[in-house]
């Protein structure tokens, strides 16, 4: 709203410039003179006879007419008409054309554009007959202005360009610059700001060339105005400072007022409200002093806007009303519109809704007219409508309050319904979104539950698989275990039987006569009994340790790490593995060899876990080199599994290295990196879980160790376990 | 009279020596022990024909199994009597042993009385 309003104000100021423009034209024609001075001069002429046909007198009369047309257009018409008649009677063509033109100016100022253009055309026809056609460019320029006011921008531009061409021919730099200025004005209004600025710069160049300080200031003022419109208030400020300084130097109230007004607009845009206020006040006081009606209206409205911005409604209202009155007296629709717009807002904030409505209606009325750029409507219909609406308002004034109450009630009700509707819409939308969200959440929850269930199942399956793997390796061991237990049990049986025999033998020996007794035999028997008892003890313990190991293997890991003799553990499970395989497969034939480091320190391990690793490695090794198929295909290879232990690494990081090698077919490099993956197996289905090496890998890792594979296909496969000491 | 006993369990030597102490002392029995099939063949091959009258061998041994060794012995020294001893007295092992030319088949734990009879027969022959 603020930007739009600013634009309107600037537009209205343009009208102010134009008014100033006519004045300037006269100033240029002759030295600055007041209406009073001219009147007294004319009086002097009127004392001498034949003054009516004196061109000097008629020129003076035109000068006065010009001033009157600007300051008091309505009452000037009679005087101007008399001048026209005098010139016509005197056959003073130049004077007549001038007087007709001025009459056009006056009509233009009253808003009678139709009449204005008729007079201009008559003036143009006369001026065209005068050799040199010096007045033609100026009249064309004025016709262009009327067309501009009527909204016929194309026609106006044609007139202005025509004026420029004619001015060029007659070397009339002032009119040329004025016409260019008006072209710029149209571009400005059409929003072609770059073009407008360029044209204003052309005028600046011309005025600088002909050394017209006033017009130079005007050019600066207009350029700054464009820059302000281009949202470049700082650039505009710089431009205007030049213009304002020049105006002060020139001591021209007109230009001081103009530049201070534009500066005020710029400061207002920059929100430097105090500076803007001072300048507006300067503009107002100067306008009052010098009778610049339009500028005064402009600055009053600008000042009102400042106070409105400050929240000082009473002052704002006062200035706005004064500005409106002034604008109305000067018939400035844009300023009227702006004032009404501002007033409606002020009234609204004051709570004076009836007045606010009235002002707003007026604002709408003027705004619509201006926006359609139909000056015809602006003059004819607008004024009529304005009057009509005024009367209508007066008529309705009595019931206005009542109507206002009804109106505001209805408006309030509508607003309430709209709010209710919008609120309901929003609520529905929110509800929908909320429901969608809830559904999503429920969905996610269900999915989550499913995933959790799946995870639980997977965990259970994993536990089962680990158990199955354990059982599978145990199953493979069963036969080995049986054999390993059977052997010591046999020895226990045999040696105990033997002991029994020996005791019997000893008894028999001792039953002999003392002289027949063989003392050395008795000693020998006793020594043998002792040896046998030791053997029985040894093999009993051997069976015991195997049973314990088996139990430990099948039990769930306690996870407790205990110092363990790796050599003993590895050796035991090598034998278990070997005998297990042999017991299962009668054709099984393989050799094994151990190379155990006797100085190996004990390792902190979970023995039952590491034993599972070892069983896996031994079983795999024996299977690889001694399975029936391989042996059939490679009859020359003597299946051999080698176990070795060694202490490796630096003193600060010593490791126990356990290697299990076989001379089987080897593992192709293509699958070498897969063997540690779960469920990977090369055994026929149902014969291997595919978990042995995977679990082994995990177990060794859990011990902070490493399990590595090295294989030369066709030669050997070596699995190496590294365990930290 | 030399008899070769083959078993990877070293305590077998003590067992046999004590069991057959009388035979060793009084009947000229000489026991020779080997702890693998390979070792047994080496002993047998020191002289040809072998000085060993009979062989008693375990079947379950690392490296060469007793049955493999039996085959080799029978191919090289067909006259040599070989008796097999196994912890697994299943028909499979028995059939394989007998078809490979074994003279007898004993199961563990060994019934030393029957073994003694067998050795007695050898000693008397």
Short mmCIF file of N, CA, C and O in Angstrom, two decimals, chain A residues 479 483 486-487 490-491 493-495 497-498 501-502 505 521 524-525 528 531-532 535 538-539 542 575 578-579 582-583 586-592, chain B residues 7-12 14-15 18-19 21-22 25 58-68 87-88 90 92-93 96 108-110 112-113 116:
data_model
loop_
_atom_site.label_atom_id
_atom_site.label_comp_id
_atom_site.label_asym_id
_atom_site.label_seq_id
_atom_site.Cartn_x
_atom_site.Cartn_y
_atom_site.Cartn_z
N UNK A 479 31.93 -89.97 16.81
CA UNK A 479 32.68 -91.20 16.57
C UNK A 479 34.10 -91.06 17.09
O UNK A 479 34.64 -91.98 17.71
N UNK A 483 35.86 -93.27 19.95
CA UNK A 483 37.14 -93.94 19.79
C UNK A 483 38.13 -93.49 20.84
O UNK A 483 38.82 -94.28 21.45
N UNK A 486 37.08 -94.96 23.97
CA UNK A 486 37.22 -96.43 23.93
C UNK A 486 38.66 -96.86 24.20
O UNK A 486 38.90 -97.79 24.97
N UNK A 487 39.58 -96.18 23.59
CA UNK A 487 40.99 -96.55 23.75
C UNK A 487 41.44 -96.51 25.21
O UNK A 487 41.92 -97.53 25.72
N UNK A 490 39.78 -99.24 27.15
CA UNK A 490 40.39 -100.55 26.89
C UNK A 490 41.64 -100.75 27.74
O UNK A 490 41.86 -101.82 28.29
N UNK A 491 42.44 -99.69 27.76
CA UNK A 491 43.67 -99.80 28.56
C UNK A 491 43.34 -100.01 30.03
O UNK A 491 43.99 -100.81 30.71
N UNK A 493 40.69 -101.36 31.25
CA UNK A 493 40.24 -102.76 31.38
C UNK A 493 41.43 -103.71 31.34
O UNK A 493 41.61 -104.56 32.23
N UNK A 494 42.24 -103.52 30.32
CA UNK A 494 43.36 -104.45 30.13
C UNK A 494 44.36 -104.40 31.27
O UNK A 494 44.76 -105.43 31.80
N UNK A 495 44.73 -103.20 31.63
CA UNK A 495 45.75 -103.08 32.67
C UNK A 495 45.22 -103.54 34.04
O UNK A 495 45.95 -104.08 34.85
N UNK A 497 42.89 -105.86 34.44
CA UNK A 497 42.88 -107.33 34.34
C UNK A 497 44.27 -107.89 34.57
O UNK A 497 44.47 -108.84 35.35
N UNK A 498 45.19 -107.22 33.92
CA UNK A 498 46.60 -107.62 34.02
C UNK A 498 47.06 -107.56 35.48
O UNK A 498 47.73 -108.48 35.99
N UNK A 501 45.69 -110.39 37.31
CA UNK A 501 46.48 -111.60 36.99
C UNK A 501 47.77 -111.61 37.78
O UNK A 501 48.18 -112.65 38.31
N UNK A 502 48.38 -110.49 37.84
CA UNK A 502 49.70 -110.38 38.47
C UNK A 502 49.61 -110.61 39.98
O UNK A 502 50.49 -111.23 40.58
N UNK A 505 49.32 -114.15 40.34
CA UNK A 505 50.64 -114.76 40.08
C UNK A 505 51.56 -114.60 41.29
O UNK A 505 52.25 -115.53 41.69
N UNK A 521 61.53 -112.29 40.59
CA UNK A 521 60.24 -112.33 39.90
C UNK A 521 59.18 -111.56 40.68
O UNK A 521 58.39 -110.80 40.12
N UNK A 524 59.73 -108.00 40.23
CA UNK A 524 59.33 -107.61 38.87
C UNK A 524 57.81 -107.46 38.77
O UNK A 524 57.29 -106.50 38.21
N UNK A 525 57.11 -108.45 39.37
CA UNK A 525 55.64 -108.41 39.32
C UNK A 525 55.13 -107.17 40.05
O UNK A 525 54.24 -106.44 39.55
N UNK A 528 55.67 -104.18 37.99
CA UNK A 528 54.70 -104.13 36.89
C UNK A 528 53.32 -103.70 37.38
O UNK A 528 52.62 -102.93 36.71
N UNK A 531 53.39 -100.09 37.69
CA UNK A 531 53.30 -99.45 36.37
C UNK A 531 51.87 -99.51 35.84
O UNK A 531 51.32 -98.53 35.35
N UNK A 532 51.27 -100.67 36.01
CA UNK A 532 49.91 -100.84 35.48
C UNK A 532 48.91 -99.90 36.17
O UNK A 532 48.02 -99.35 35.54
N UNK A 535 49.27 -96.74 34.70
CA UNK A 535 48.65 -96.70 33.35
C UNK A 535 47.13 -96.53 33.48
O UNK A 535 46.51 -95.77 32.74
N UNK A 538 46.40 -93.08 34.34
CA UNK A 538 46.64 -92.20 33.19
C UNK A 538 45.47 -92.25 32.19
O UNK A 538 44.95 -91.21 31.77
N UNK A 539 45.09 -93.48 31.86
CA UNK A 539 44.03 -93.61 30.85
C UNK A 539 42.67 -93.21 31.39
O UNK A 539 41.82 -92.71 30.63
N UNK A 542 42.65 -89.66 31.01
CA UNK A 542 42.55 -89.31 29.59
C UNK A 542 41.08 -89.33 29.16
O UNK A 542 40.59 -88.39 28.52
N UNK A 575 43.20 -84.92 17.28
CA UNK A 575 42.96 -86.37 17.40
C UNK A 575 41.47 -86.68 17.35
O UNK A 575 41.05 -87.62 16.67
N UNK A 578 40.36 -86.40 13.82
CA UNK A 578 40.87 -87.52 13.01
C UNK A 578 40.07 -88.80 13.26
O UNK A 578 39.59 -89.44 12.34
N UNK A 579 39.93 -89.15 14.52
CA UNK A 579 39.24 -90.40 14.84
C UNK A 579 37.77 -90.33 14.50
O UNK A 579 37.18 -91.33 14.13
N UNK A 582 37.60 -90.96 10.82
CA UNK A 582 37.93 -92.35 10.52
C UNK A 582 36.78 -93.27 10.93
O UNK A 582 36.44 -94.20 10.21
N UNK A 583 36.17 -92.97 12.07
CA UNK A 583 35.08 -93.82 12.54
C UNK A 583 33.89 -93.74 11.59
O UNK A 583 33.18 -94.71 11.37
N UNK A 586 34.99 -95.62 6.69
CA UNK A 586 35.96 -96.73 6.83
C UNK A 586 37.11 -96.57 5.85
O UNK A 586 38.22 -97.03 6.08
N UNK A 587 36.80 -95.91 4.73
CA UNK A 587 37.86 -95.78 3.74
C UNK A 587 38.76 -94.60 4.04
O UNK A 587 39.74 -94.38 3.34
N UNK A 588 38.38 -93.84 5.07
CA UNK A 588 39.15 -92.63 5.38
C UNK A 588 40.59 -92.99 5.68
O UNK A 588 40.89 -93.90 6.45
N UNK A 589 41.45 -92.24 5.09
CA UNK A 589 42.87 -92.47 5.35
C UNK A 589 43.60 -91.16 5.23
O UNK A 589 43.53 -90.51 4.20
N UNK A 590 44.19 -90.76 6.31
CA UNK A 590 44.96 -89.52 6.28
C UNK A 590 45.99 -89.57 7.39
O UNK A 590 45.84 -90.32 8.36
N UNK A 591 47.02 -88.79 7.21
CA UNK A 591 48.05 -88.73 8.25
C UNK A 591 48.01 -87.33 8.84
O UNK A 591 47.53 -86.41 8.20
N UNK A 592 48.46 -87.24 10.03
CA UNK A 592 48.61 -85.87 10.55
C UNK A 592 49.95 -85.72 11.21
O UNK A 592 50.57 -86.69 11.66
N UNK B 7 50.36 -100.68 16.47
CA UNK B 7 49.29 -99.84 17.07
C UNK B 7 49.86 -98.47 17.36
O UNK B 7 51.01 -98.35 17.74
N UNK B 8 49.04 -97.43 17.14
CA UNK B 8 49.56 -96.08 17.41
C UNK B 8 49.55 -95.75 18.90
O UNK B 8 50.13 -94.74 19.30
N UNK B 9 48.88 -96.58 19.68
CA UNK B 9 48.90 -96.37 21.13
C UNK B 9 50.13 -97.05 21.72
O UNK B 9 50.29 -98.27 21.65
N UNK B 10 50.99 -96.24 22.30
CA UNK B 10 52.28 -96.78 22.76
C UNK B 10 52.13 -97.72 23.97
O UNK B 10 52.98 -98.59 24.17
N UNK B 11 51.07 -97.52 24.72
CA UNK B 11 50.91 -98.37 25.90
C UNK B 11 50.60 -99.83 25.54
O UNK B 11 50.64 -100.71 26.40
N UNK B 12 50.27 -100.01 24.26
CA UNK B 12 50.03 -101.37 23.80
C UNK B 12 51.28 -102.25 24.04
O UNK B 12 51.17 -103.44 24.38
N UNK B 14 53.52 -102.08 26.50
CA UNK B 14 53.54 -102.52 27.89
C UNK B 14 52.51 -103.62 28.14
O UNK B 14 52.78 -104.61 28.82
N UNK B 15 51.35 -103.36 27.57
CA UNK B 15 50.26 -104.31 27.77
C UNK B 15 50.63 -105.70 27.26
O UNK B 15 50.49 -106.70 27.96
N UNK B 18 53.46 -107.46 29.18
CA UNK B 18 53.05 -108.05 30.45
C UNK B 18 52.13 -109.24 30.24
O UNK B 18 52.25 -110.26 30.93
N UNK B 19 51.23 -109.11 29.30
CA UNK B 19 50.29 -110.20 29.06
C UNK B 19 51.00 -111.49 28.65
O UNK B 19 50.59 -112.59 28.99
N UNK B 21 54.13 -112.21 29.21
CA UNK B 21 55.39 -112.32 29.90
C UNK B 21 55.88 -113.78 29.96
O UNK B 21 57.03 -114.11 29.68
N UNK B 22 54.90 -114.68 30.29
CA UNK B 22 55.27 -116.10 30.42
C UNK B 22 55.77 -116.65 29.10
O UNK B 22 56.79 -117.35 29.04
N UNK B 25 59.11 -115.29 28.40
CA UNK B 25 60.15 -115.84 29.25
C UNK B 25 60.37 -117.32 28.98
O UNK B 25 61.51 -117.79 28.87
N UNK B 58 46.48 -102.94 14.59
CA UNK B 58 45.28 -102.10 14.79
C UNK B 58 44.82 -101.60 13.41
O UNK B 58 45.60 -101.56 12.45
N UNK B 59 43.57 -101.24 13.32
CA UNK B 59 43.09 -100.71 12.03
C UNK B 59 43.12 -99.16 12.04
O UNK B 59 43.63 -98.53 11.11
N UNK B 60 42.60 -98.56 13.11
CA UNK B 60 42.53 -97.08 13.18
C UNK B 60 43.85 -96.47 13.58
O UNK B 60 44.19 -96.42 14.75
N UNK B 61 44.55 -95.97 12.58
CA UNK B 61 45.84 -95.31 12.88
C UNK B 61 45.99 -94.10 11.97
O UNK B 61 45.50 -94.12 10.85
N UNK B 62 46.65 -93.10 12.46
CA UNK B 62 46.93 -91.96 11.57
C UNK B 62 47.82 -92.43 10.41
O UNK B 62 48.59 -93.36 10.57
N UNK B 63 47.70 -91.73 9.32
CA UNK B 63 48.48 -92.12 8.15
C UNK B 63 47.88 -93.37 7.54
O UNK B 63 46.68 -93.46 7.34
N UNK B 64 48.76 -94.32 7.31
CA UNK B 64 48.30 -95.56 6.71
C UNK B 64 47.43 -96.32 7.71
O UNK B 64 47.82 -96.51 8.85
N UNK B 65 46.26 -96.70 7.23
CA UNK B 65 45.40 -97.45 8.14
C UNK B 65 45.83 -98.93 8.15
O UNK B 65 46.57 -99.38 7.27
N UNK B 66 45.37 -99.63 9.14
CA UNK B 66 45.73 -101.06 9.26
C UNK B 66 45.33 -101.86 8.04
O UNK B 66 46.06 -102.74 7.59
N UNK B 67 44.15 -101.50 7.48
CA UNK B 67 43.69 -102.26 6.31
C UNK B 67 44.56 -102.00 5.10
O UNK B 67 44.84 -102.91 4.31
N UNK B 68 45.00 -100.76 4.96
CA UNK B 68 45.93 -100.43 3.85
C UNK B 68 47.21 -101.24 3.99
O UNK B 68 47.72 -101.81 3.01
N UNK B 87 38.84 -101.49 17.16
CA UNK B 87 37.90 -101.05 18.19
C UNK B 87 36.46 -101.16 17.68
O UNK B 87 35.53 -101.18 18.45
N UNK B 88 36.36 -101.20 16.37
CA UNK B 88 35.02 -101.25 15.78
C UNK B 88 34.81 -102.63 15.18
O UNK B 88 35.30 -102.92 14.08
N UNK B 90 32.62 -103.94 13.56
CA UNK B 90 31.50 -103.98 12.61
C UNK B 90 31.81 -104.92 11.45
O UNK B 90 32.98 -105.20 11.15
N UNK B 92 31.59 -104.46 8.35
CA UNK B 92 32.29 -103.82 7.24
C UNK B 92 33.80 -104.02 7.38
O UNK B 92 34.47 -104.50 6.45
N UNK B 93 34.29 -103.64 8.55
CA UNK B 93 35.74 -103.78 8.81
C UNK B 93 36.15 -105.26 8.74
O UNK B 93 37.18 -105.60 8.16
N UNK B 96 36.16 -106.51 5.12
CA UNK B 96 37.31 -105.94 4.39
C UNK B 96 38.62 -106.62 4.80
O UNK B 96 39.47 -106.93 3.97
N UNK B 108 38.51 -104.84 19.99
CA UNK B 108 38.93 -104.22 21.24
C UNK B 108 37.70 -104.06 22.12
O UNK B 108 36.62 -103.72 21.58
N UNK B 109 37.77 -104.11 23.46
CA UNK B 109 39.00 -104.53 24.17
C UNK B 109 39.34 -106.00 23.87
O UNK B 109 38.44 -106.84 23.79
N UNK B 110 40.62 -106.23 23.68
CA UNK B 110 41.08 -107.55 23.19
C UNK B 110 40.83 -108.65 24.24
O UNK B 110 41.09 -108.46 25.43
N UNK B 112 42.28 -111.38 25.60
CA UNK B 112 43.67 -111.87 25.54
C UNK B 112 43.75 -113.40 25.57
O UNK B 112 44.75 -113.97 25.12
N UNK B 113 42.70 -114.05 26.08
CA UNK B 113 42.75 -115.52 26.11
C UNK B 113 42.72 -116.10 24.70
O UNK B 113 43.50 -116.98 24.35
N UNK B 116 45.93 -115.26 23.16
CA UNK B 116 46.99 -116.15 23.67
C UNK B 116 46.94 -117.51 22.93
O UNK B 116 47.98 -118.08 22.57
#
